[in-house]
XYZ file of C-alpha atoms in Angstrom:
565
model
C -115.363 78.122 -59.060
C -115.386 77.069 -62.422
C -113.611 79.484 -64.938
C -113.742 78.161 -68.057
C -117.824 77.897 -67.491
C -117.942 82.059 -66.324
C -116.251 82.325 -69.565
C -118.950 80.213 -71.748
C -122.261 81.982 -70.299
C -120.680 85.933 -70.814
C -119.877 84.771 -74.259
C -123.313 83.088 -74.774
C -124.588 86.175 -73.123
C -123.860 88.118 -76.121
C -124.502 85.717 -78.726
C -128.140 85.479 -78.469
C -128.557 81.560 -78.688
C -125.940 81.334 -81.909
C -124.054 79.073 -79.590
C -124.978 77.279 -76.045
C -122.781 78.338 -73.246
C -122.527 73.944 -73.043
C -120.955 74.152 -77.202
C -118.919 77.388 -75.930
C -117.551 75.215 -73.084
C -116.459 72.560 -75.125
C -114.485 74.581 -77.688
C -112.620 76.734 -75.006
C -108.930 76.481 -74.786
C -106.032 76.992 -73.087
C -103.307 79.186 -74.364
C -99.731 77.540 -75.160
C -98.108 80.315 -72.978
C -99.301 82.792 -69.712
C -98.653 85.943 -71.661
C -101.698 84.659 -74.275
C -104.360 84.479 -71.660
C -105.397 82.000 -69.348
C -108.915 80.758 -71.652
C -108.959 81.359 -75.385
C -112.470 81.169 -77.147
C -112.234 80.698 -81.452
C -114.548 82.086 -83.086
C -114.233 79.837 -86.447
C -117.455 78.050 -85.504
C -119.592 81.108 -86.127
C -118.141 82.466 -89.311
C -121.129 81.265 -91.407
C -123.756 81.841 -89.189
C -122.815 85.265 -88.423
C -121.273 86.069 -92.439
C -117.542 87.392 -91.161
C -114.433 86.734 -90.922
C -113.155 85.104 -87.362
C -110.914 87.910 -87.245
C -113.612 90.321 -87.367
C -115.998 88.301 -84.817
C -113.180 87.681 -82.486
C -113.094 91.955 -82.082
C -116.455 92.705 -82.230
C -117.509 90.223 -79.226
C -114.382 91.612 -77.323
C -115.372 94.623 -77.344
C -119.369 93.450 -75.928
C -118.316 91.108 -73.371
C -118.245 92.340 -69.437
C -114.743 92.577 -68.177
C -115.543 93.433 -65.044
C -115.042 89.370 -64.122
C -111.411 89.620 -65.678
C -108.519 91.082 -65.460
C -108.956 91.892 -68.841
C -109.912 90.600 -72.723
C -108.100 90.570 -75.817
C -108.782 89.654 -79.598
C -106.315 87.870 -81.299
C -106.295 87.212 -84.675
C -109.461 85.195 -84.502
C -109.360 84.123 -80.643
C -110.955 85.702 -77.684
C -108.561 85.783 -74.751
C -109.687 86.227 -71.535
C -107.249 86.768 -68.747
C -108.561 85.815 -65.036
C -108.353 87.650 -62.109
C -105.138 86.291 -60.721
C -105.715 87.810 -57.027
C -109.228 86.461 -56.959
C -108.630 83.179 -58.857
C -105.580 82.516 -56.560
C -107.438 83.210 -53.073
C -110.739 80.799 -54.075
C -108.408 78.001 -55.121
C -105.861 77.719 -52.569
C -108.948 78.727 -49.901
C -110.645 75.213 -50.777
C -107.566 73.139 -50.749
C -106.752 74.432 -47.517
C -110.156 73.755 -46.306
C -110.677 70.348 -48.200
C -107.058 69.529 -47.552
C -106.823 65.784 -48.947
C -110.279 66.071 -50.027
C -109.902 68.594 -52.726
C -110.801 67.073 -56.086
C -113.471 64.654 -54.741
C -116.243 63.481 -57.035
C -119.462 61.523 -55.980
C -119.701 60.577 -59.419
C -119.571 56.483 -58.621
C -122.348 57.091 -55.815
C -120.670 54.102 -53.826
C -120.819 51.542 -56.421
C -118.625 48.715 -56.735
C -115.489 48.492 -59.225
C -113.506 45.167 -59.634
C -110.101 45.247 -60.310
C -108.688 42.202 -62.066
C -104.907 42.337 -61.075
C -101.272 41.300 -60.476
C -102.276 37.978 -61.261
C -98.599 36.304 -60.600
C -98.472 32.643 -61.111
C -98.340 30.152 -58.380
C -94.510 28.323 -58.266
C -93.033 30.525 -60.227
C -90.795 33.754 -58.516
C -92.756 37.267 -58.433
C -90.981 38.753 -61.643
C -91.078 42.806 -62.593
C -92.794 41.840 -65.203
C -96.126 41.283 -62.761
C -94.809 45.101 -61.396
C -97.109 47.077 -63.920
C -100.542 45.081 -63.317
C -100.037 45.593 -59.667
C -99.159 49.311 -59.543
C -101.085 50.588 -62.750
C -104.357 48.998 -61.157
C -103.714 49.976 -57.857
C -103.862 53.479 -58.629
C -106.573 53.155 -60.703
C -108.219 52.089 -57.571
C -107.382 55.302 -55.538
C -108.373 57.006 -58.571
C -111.786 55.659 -58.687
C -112.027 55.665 -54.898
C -111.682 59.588 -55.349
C -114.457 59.742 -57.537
C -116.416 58.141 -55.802
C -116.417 54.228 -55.988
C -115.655 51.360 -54.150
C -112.882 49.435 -54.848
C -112.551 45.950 -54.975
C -108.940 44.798 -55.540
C -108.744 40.839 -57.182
C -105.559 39.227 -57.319
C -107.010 36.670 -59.537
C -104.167 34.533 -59.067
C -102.296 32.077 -61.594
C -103.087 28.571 -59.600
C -104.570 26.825 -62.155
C -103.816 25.459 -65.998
C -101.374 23.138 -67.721
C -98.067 24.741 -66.320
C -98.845 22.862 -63.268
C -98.930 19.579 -64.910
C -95.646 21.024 -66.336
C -94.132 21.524 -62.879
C -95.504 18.293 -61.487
C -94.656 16.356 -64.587
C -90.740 18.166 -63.779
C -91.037 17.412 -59.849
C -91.496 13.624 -60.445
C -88.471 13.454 -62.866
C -86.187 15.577 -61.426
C -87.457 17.323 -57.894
C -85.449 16.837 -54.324
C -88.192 17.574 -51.622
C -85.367 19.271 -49.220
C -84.262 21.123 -51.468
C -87.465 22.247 -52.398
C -88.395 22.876 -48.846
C -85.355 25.234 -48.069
C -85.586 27.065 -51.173
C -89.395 26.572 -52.625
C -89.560 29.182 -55.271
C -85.349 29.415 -56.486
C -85.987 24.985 -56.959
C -89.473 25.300 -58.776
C -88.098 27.737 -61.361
C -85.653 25.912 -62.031
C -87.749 22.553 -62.891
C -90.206 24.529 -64.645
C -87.171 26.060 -66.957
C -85.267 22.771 -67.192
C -88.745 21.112 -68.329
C -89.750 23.343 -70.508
C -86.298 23.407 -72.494
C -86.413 19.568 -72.453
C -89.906 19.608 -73.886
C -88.815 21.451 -76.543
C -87.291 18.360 -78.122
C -89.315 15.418 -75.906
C -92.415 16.355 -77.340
C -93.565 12.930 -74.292
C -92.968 15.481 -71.350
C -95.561 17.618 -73.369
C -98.020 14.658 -73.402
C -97.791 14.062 -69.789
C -97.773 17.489 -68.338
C -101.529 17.090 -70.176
C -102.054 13.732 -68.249
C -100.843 15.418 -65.149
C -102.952 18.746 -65.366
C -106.346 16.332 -66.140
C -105.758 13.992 -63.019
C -105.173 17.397 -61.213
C -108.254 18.661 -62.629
C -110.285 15.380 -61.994
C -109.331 15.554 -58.199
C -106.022 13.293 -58.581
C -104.803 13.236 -54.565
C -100.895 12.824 -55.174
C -101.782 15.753 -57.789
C -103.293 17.759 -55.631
C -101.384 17.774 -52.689
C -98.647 18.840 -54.841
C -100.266 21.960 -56.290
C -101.568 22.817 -52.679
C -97.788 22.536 -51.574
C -96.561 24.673 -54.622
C -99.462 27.332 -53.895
C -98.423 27.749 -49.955
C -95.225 28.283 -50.285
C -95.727 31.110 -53.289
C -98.572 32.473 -51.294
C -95.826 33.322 -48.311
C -93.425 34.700 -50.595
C -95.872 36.991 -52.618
C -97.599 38.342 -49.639
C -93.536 39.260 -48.179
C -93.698 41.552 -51.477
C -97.276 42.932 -51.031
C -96.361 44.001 -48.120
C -93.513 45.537 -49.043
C -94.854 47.671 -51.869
C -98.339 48.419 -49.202
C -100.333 46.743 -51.685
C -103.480 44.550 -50.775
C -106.247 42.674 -51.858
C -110.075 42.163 -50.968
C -110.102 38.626 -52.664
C -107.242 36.136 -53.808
C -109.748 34.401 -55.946
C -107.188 32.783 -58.434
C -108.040 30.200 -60.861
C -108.917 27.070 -58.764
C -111.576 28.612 -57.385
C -113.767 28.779 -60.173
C -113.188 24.843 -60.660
C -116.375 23.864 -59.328
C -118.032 27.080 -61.165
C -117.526 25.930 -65.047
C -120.044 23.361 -64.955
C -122.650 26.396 -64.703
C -121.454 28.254 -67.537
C -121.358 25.013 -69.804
C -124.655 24.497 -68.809
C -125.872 28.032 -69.152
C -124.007 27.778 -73.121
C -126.272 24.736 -73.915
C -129.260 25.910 -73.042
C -128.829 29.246 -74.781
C -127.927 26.942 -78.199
C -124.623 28.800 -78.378
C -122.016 25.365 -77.768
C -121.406 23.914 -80.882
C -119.043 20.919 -81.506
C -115.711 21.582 -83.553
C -113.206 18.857 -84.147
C -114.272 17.066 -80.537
C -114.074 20.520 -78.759
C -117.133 22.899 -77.609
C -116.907 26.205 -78.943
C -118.861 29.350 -79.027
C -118.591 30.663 -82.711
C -118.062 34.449 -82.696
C -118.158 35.241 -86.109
C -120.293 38.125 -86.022
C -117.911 40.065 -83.774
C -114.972 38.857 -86.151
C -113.131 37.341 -83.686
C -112.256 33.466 -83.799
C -114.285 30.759 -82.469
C -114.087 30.837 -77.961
C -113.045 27.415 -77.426
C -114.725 26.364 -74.034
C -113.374 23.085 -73.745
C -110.695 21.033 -75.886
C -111.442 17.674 -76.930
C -110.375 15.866 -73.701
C -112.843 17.458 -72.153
C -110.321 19.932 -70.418
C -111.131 23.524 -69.537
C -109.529 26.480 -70.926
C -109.075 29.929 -69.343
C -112.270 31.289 -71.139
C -114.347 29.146 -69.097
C -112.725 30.642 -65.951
C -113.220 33.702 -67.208
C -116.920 33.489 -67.330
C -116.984 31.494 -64.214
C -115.427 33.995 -62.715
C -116.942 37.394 -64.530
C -120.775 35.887 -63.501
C -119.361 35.660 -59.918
C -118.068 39.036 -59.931
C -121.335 40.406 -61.377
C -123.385 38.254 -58.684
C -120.604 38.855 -55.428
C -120.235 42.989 -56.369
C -122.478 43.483 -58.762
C -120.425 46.174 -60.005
C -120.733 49.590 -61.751
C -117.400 48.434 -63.964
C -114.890 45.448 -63.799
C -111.642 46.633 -64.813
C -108.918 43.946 -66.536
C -105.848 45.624 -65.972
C -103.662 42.652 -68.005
C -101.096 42.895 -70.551
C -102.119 43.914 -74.292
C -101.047 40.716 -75.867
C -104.555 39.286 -73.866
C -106.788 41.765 -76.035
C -107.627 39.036 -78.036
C -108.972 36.573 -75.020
C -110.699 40.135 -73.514
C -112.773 40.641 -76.752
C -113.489 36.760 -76.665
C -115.093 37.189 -73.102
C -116.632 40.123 -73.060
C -118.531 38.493 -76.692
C -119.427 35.382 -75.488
C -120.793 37.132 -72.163
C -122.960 39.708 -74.749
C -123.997 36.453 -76.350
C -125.211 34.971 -73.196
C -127.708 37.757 -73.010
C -125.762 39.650 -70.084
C -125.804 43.617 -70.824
C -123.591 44.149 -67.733
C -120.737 42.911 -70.689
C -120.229 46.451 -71.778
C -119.624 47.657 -68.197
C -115.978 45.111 -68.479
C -112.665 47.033 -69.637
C -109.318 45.646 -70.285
C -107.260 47.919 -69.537
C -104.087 47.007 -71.715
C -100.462 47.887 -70.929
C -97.463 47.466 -72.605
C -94.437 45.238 -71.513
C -91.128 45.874 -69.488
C -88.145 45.005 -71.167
C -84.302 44.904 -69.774
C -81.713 45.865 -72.177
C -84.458 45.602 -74.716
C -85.140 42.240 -74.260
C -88.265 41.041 -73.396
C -88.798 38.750 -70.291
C -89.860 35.165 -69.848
C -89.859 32.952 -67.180
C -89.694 30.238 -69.264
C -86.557 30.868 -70.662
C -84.903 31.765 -66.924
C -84.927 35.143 -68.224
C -86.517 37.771 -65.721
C -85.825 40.356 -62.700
C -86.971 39.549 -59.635
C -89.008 41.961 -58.318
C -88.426 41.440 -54.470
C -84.165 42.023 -54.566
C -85.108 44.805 -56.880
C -86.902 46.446 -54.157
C -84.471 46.154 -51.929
C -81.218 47.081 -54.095
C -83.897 50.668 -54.705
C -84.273 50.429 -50.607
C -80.328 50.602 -50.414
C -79.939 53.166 -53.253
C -81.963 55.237 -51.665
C -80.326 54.725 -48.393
C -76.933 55.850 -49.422
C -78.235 58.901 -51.076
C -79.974 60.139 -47.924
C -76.835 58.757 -46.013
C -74.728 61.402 -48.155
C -77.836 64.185 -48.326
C -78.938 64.158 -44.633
C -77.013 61.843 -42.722
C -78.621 63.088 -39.693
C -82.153 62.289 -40.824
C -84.251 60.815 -38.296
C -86.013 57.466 -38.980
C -83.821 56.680 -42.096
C -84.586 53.267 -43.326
C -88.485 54.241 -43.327
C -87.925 56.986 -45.383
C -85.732 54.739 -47.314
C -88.288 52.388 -48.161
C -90.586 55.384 -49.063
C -88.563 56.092 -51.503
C -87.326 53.234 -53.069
C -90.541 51.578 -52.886
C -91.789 54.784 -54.835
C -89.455 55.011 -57.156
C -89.914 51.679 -58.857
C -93.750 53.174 -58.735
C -93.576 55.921 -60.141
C -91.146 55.002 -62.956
C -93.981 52.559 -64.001
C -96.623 54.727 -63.863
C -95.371 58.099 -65.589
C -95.056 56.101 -68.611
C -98.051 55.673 -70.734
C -99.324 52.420 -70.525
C -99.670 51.026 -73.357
C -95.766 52.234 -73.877
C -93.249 49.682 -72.568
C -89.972 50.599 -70.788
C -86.628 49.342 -70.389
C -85.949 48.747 -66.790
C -83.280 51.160 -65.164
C -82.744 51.016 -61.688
C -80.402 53.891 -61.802
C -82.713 56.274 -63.165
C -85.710 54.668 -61.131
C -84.236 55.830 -58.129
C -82.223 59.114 -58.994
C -83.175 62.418 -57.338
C -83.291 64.833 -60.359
C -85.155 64.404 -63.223
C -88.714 62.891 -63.967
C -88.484 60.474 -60.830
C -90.633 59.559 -57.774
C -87.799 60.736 -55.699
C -87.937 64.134 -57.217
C -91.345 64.430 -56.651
C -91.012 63.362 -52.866
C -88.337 65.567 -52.599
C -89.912 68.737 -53.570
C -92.647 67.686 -51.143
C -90.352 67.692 -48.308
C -88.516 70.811 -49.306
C -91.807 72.229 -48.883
C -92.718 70.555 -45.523
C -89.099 72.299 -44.314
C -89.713 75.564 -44.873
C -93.223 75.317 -43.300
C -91.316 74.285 -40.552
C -89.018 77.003 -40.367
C -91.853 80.146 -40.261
C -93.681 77.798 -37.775
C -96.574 78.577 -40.116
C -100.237 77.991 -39.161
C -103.072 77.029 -41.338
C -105.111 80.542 -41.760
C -108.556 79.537 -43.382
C -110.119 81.876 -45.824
C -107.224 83.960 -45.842
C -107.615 86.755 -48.689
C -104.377 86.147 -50.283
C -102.164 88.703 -52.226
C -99.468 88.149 -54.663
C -97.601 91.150 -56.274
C -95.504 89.345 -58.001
C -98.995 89.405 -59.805
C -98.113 86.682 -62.617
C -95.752 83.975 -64.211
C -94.329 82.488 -60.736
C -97.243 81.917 -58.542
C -100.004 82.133 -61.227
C -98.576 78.601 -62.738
C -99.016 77.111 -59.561
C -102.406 78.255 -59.174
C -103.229 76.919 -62.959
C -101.397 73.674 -61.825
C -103.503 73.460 -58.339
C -106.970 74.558 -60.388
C -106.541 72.025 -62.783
C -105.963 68.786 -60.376
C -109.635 67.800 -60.295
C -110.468 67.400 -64.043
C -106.747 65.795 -64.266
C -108.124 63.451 -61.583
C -111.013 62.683 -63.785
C -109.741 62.612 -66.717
C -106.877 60.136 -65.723
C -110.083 57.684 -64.516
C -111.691 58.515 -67.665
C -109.075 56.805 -69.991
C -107.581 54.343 -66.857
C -104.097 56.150 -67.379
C -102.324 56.768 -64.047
C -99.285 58.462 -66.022
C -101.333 61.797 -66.771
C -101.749 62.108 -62.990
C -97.881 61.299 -63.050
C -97.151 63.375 -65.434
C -99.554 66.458 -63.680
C -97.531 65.802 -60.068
C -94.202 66.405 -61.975
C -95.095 69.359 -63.423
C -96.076 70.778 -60.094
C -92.800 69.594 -58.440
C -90.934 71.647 -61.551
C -93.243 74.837 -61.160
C -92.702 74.900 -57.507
C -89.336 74.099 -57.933
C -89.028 77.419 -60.180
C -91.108 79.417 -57.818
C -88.780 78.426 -54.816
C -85.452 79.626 -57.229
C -86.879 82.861 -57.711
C -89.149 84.226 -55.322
C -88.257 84.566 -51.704
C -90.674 83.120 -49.689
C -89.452 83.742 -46.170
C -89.018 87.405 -46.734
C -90.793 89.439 -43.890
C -93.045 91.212 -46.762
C -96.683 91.538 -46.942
C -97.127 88.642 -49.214
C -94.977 86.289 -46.552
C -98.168 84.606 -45.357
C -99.741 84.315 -48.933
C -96.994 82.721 -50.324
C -96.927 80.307 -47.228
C -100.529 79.447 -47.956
C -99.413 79.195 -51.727
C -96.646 76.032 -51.292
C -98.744 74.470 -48.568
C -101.725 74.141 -50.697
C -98.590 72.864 -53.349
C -97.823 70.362 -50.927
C -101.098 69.086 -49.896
C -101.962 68.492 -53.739
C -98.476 66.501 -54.119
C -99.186 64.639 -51.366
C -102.456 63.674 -52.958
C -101.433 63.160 -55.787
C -98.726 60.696 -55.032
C -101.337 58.692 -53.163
C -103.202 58.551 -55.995
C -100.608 56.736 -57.510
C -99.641 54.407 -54.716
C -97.041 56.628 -53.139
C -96.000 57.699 -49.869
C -94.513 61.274 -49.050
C -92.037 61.435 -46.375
C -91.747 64.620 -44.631
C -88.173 65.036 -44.173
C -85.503 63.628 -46.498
């Protein structure tokens, strides 16, 4: 049942035509506070149609409408306030979650069509940072999110195996590299000869020059070259899927770089014929003045490719491979530049599809307020980060609920979660400073709140043995502010669902689940739910519904919900 569209057809009911209930329905609102209504209506809009004052309109279409679907109607100054049947409203709502369960809030709006997700994207030889952390888990819920609604998605870890850092790190291996200790320790040893390379580069601009030599015989098919970038890749490959698994993230394609090698050719070709390659300085561009952007360089003047080309490569195999409904960039914001680049020369080639491709831009994580590079040696691992959250959680549980059964699972629940969540209730295109202290604290705007409300909920379930009762008709007479924000909270999950695919923002489903962990936080402090009272099995119903929507809601976002903690 849809209230706010009740509300638009009474109202357009008694305005003859002057508005559509469809207009009516977009100008609704929702009172800042219960005591003002749950829908408001303003009348400004009609003030010169109908000659008055919104004051007056507001009292005179009170006073026509049919309250006999409300609770009741007020004017206000000049806003119609309509105040729902809280009984009614309450019983249809928590009837279809209970019925739906983890289904509530499902949309067929993507019809099974395919939506790429270009994410993660670490870089091969180099240590999974927590810098990668908010590509991973902001387009990994996005995925859920869009699963919900109805798509399919396709998770790419379109992985950094390709480009000059490798001629870098080969250039640093020949100088300085000891194969055993590169074999015991294959991602600690290649950090460090990428750092000590690039500092040394800094004032031997010759290591420069023949990191270039090295990435070109890689690129041309060099066999010393390429065994050594296979070698590199391997050994990363082991250590980032160790971390995947650990945060219960996967992939349907680790397409990275290299694979579009032999897929370039194509788009070079497909840029000549289409007139669009000009020559610039010995390098083949694709001038994108019109879009005022700067020229797309496609390939540098010795004839090496840049990641533009891969791009296309690799967008034209997407489009082909999924031909997908959207393809969603989920990639820092400094890249906005190389995203409008693409998705131009792309619109230039004569492919429509172009428009269907988002980057979705996020901002960066900083430490102490400093940004991080792994060029400089300056970043947090993300895999003893994990754990150290896995241990922090372990202790608090250890001091909680000692006697908790299955304690390191639920550990990693919640540590794992933690580092989640912290990403994801912040805006994206806001950075943060990482905290691990606050990441993993129980009170507060934390994963581990969240969870924890969750199971506080699953434990009293447990203690009044309760049973699932569908269509149960469902009386509160508290009749108001405690329950009735829950029910708002519980009504309002689909659109907050859609709307958090709309703009690709995982943090205002964050933000929804830890509002609903604070109102049934406040409902537990001050009504008593295990009373033997007439509204016992109500308010059961009432926090289970709760719980199945936090449940679903963290999953949305990547999380897991232990039951005990």
């Amino acid at each position: 049942m849809n209230e706010k569209k009740i509300v638009a057809q009474v109202i357009a009911k008694e305005l003859n035509d002057e508005l559509t209930s469809d207009k009516i329905y977009e100008l609704l609102e929702s009172p800042k506070n219960i005591e003002m209504g749950d829908i408001a209506f303003p009348t400004f809009s009609l003030a010169k149609k109908l000659h008055k004052s919104p004051q007056i309109i507001a009292t005179e279409l009170a006073e026509k409408i049919d309250v006999s679907s409300f609770e009741k109607i007020e004017a206000t100054g000049s806003y119609i306030n309509f105040f729902l049947d809280k009984n009614a409203v309450a019983s249809d709502v928590i009837n279809e979650i209970v019925d739906k369960s983890g289904s509530y809030g499902n949309q067929n709006i993507g019809q099974g069509r395919n939506v790429t997700l270009d994410m993660s994207s670490p870089n091969i030889a180099k240590p999974f940072g927590i810098g990668h952390l908010r590509s991973t888990v902001i387009a990994d819920s996005i995925a859920f999110i869009y699963e919900k609604l109805g798509y399919i998605p396709v998770r790419i870890n379109h992985l950094g195996d390709w480009g000059k850092q490798f001629g870098m790190l080969i250039t640093a291996y020949e100088l300085w590299g000891d194969e055993e200790a590169v074999k015991a320790h294959p991602i600690d040893e290649l950090l460090k000869l990428y750092v000590k390379i690039n500092a040394e580069a800094e004032t031997n601009p010759q290591l420069d020059e023949e990191a270039r030599a090295w990435f070109l015989k890689l690129e041309n098919g060099d066999k010393e070259a390429l065994a050594l970038w296979q070698w590199f890749r391997d050994e990363s490959l082991i250590e980032f899927q160790r971390i995947y698994d650990k945060m219960n993230v996967s992939f349907a394609s680790m397409n990275g770089e290299a694979f579009y090698n032999d897929k370039m050719d194509e788009i070079v070709d497909l840029l000549e014929k289409k007139g669009l390659l000009i020559e610039s300085q010995g390098a083949s561009i694709v001038d994108l003045q019109k879009y005022n952007l700067n020229p797309a360089m496609i390939k540098k003047s010795d004839g090496a490719t840049l990641y533009i080309t891969r791009d296309l490569a690799a967008a034209l195999y997407r489009k082909r491979t999924y031909d997908f409904a959207k393809s969603i960039y989920v990639v820092g914001n400094e890249q906005s530049g190389h995203f409008k680049q693409l998705k131009a020369v792309l619109k230039e080639m004569g492919y429509a599809w172009s428009d269907d491709m988002v980057h979705v831009a996020f901002g960066l994580v900083t430490k102490d307020g400093k940004k991080l590079s792994t060029r400089k040696g300056n970043v947090i691992l993300l895999e003893p980060t994990i754990d150290e959250a896995i241990e922090r959680s372990l202790k608090q549980i250890n001091d909680k609920n000692p006697k908790l059964a299955n304690k390191e699972k639920v550990a990693t629940q919640v540590g794992v979660g933690a580092i989640k969540f912290y990403d994801l209730k912040t805006d994206r295109m806001n950075g943060y400073d990482f905290n691990l202290e606050k990441m993993v604290s129980f009170e507060g705007e934390t994963g581990p709140y969240v969870q924890y409300a969750n199971a506080r909920i699953q434990s009293i379930l447990r203690k009044a043995n309760f049973k699932v009762n569908l269509n149960l008709q469902l009386s509160f007479l508290e009749n108001g502010s405690e329950h009735w924000e829950l029910i708002t909270l519980l009504k309002d999950f689909p659109t907050t669902v859609k709307r958090a695919a709309d703009k690709y923002e995982p943090s205002i489903l964050a933000k929804y689940v830890i509002n609903l962990a604070q109102s049934f936080n406040r409902y537990y402090a001050h009504v008593r739910i295990l009373d033997e009272t007439s509204e016992r099995e109500s308010r059961l119903t009432l926090i289970y519904a709760v719980s199945v929507i936090l449940k679903e809601s963290l999953r949305l976002l990547g999380i897991e919900s232990p039951e005990e903690m």
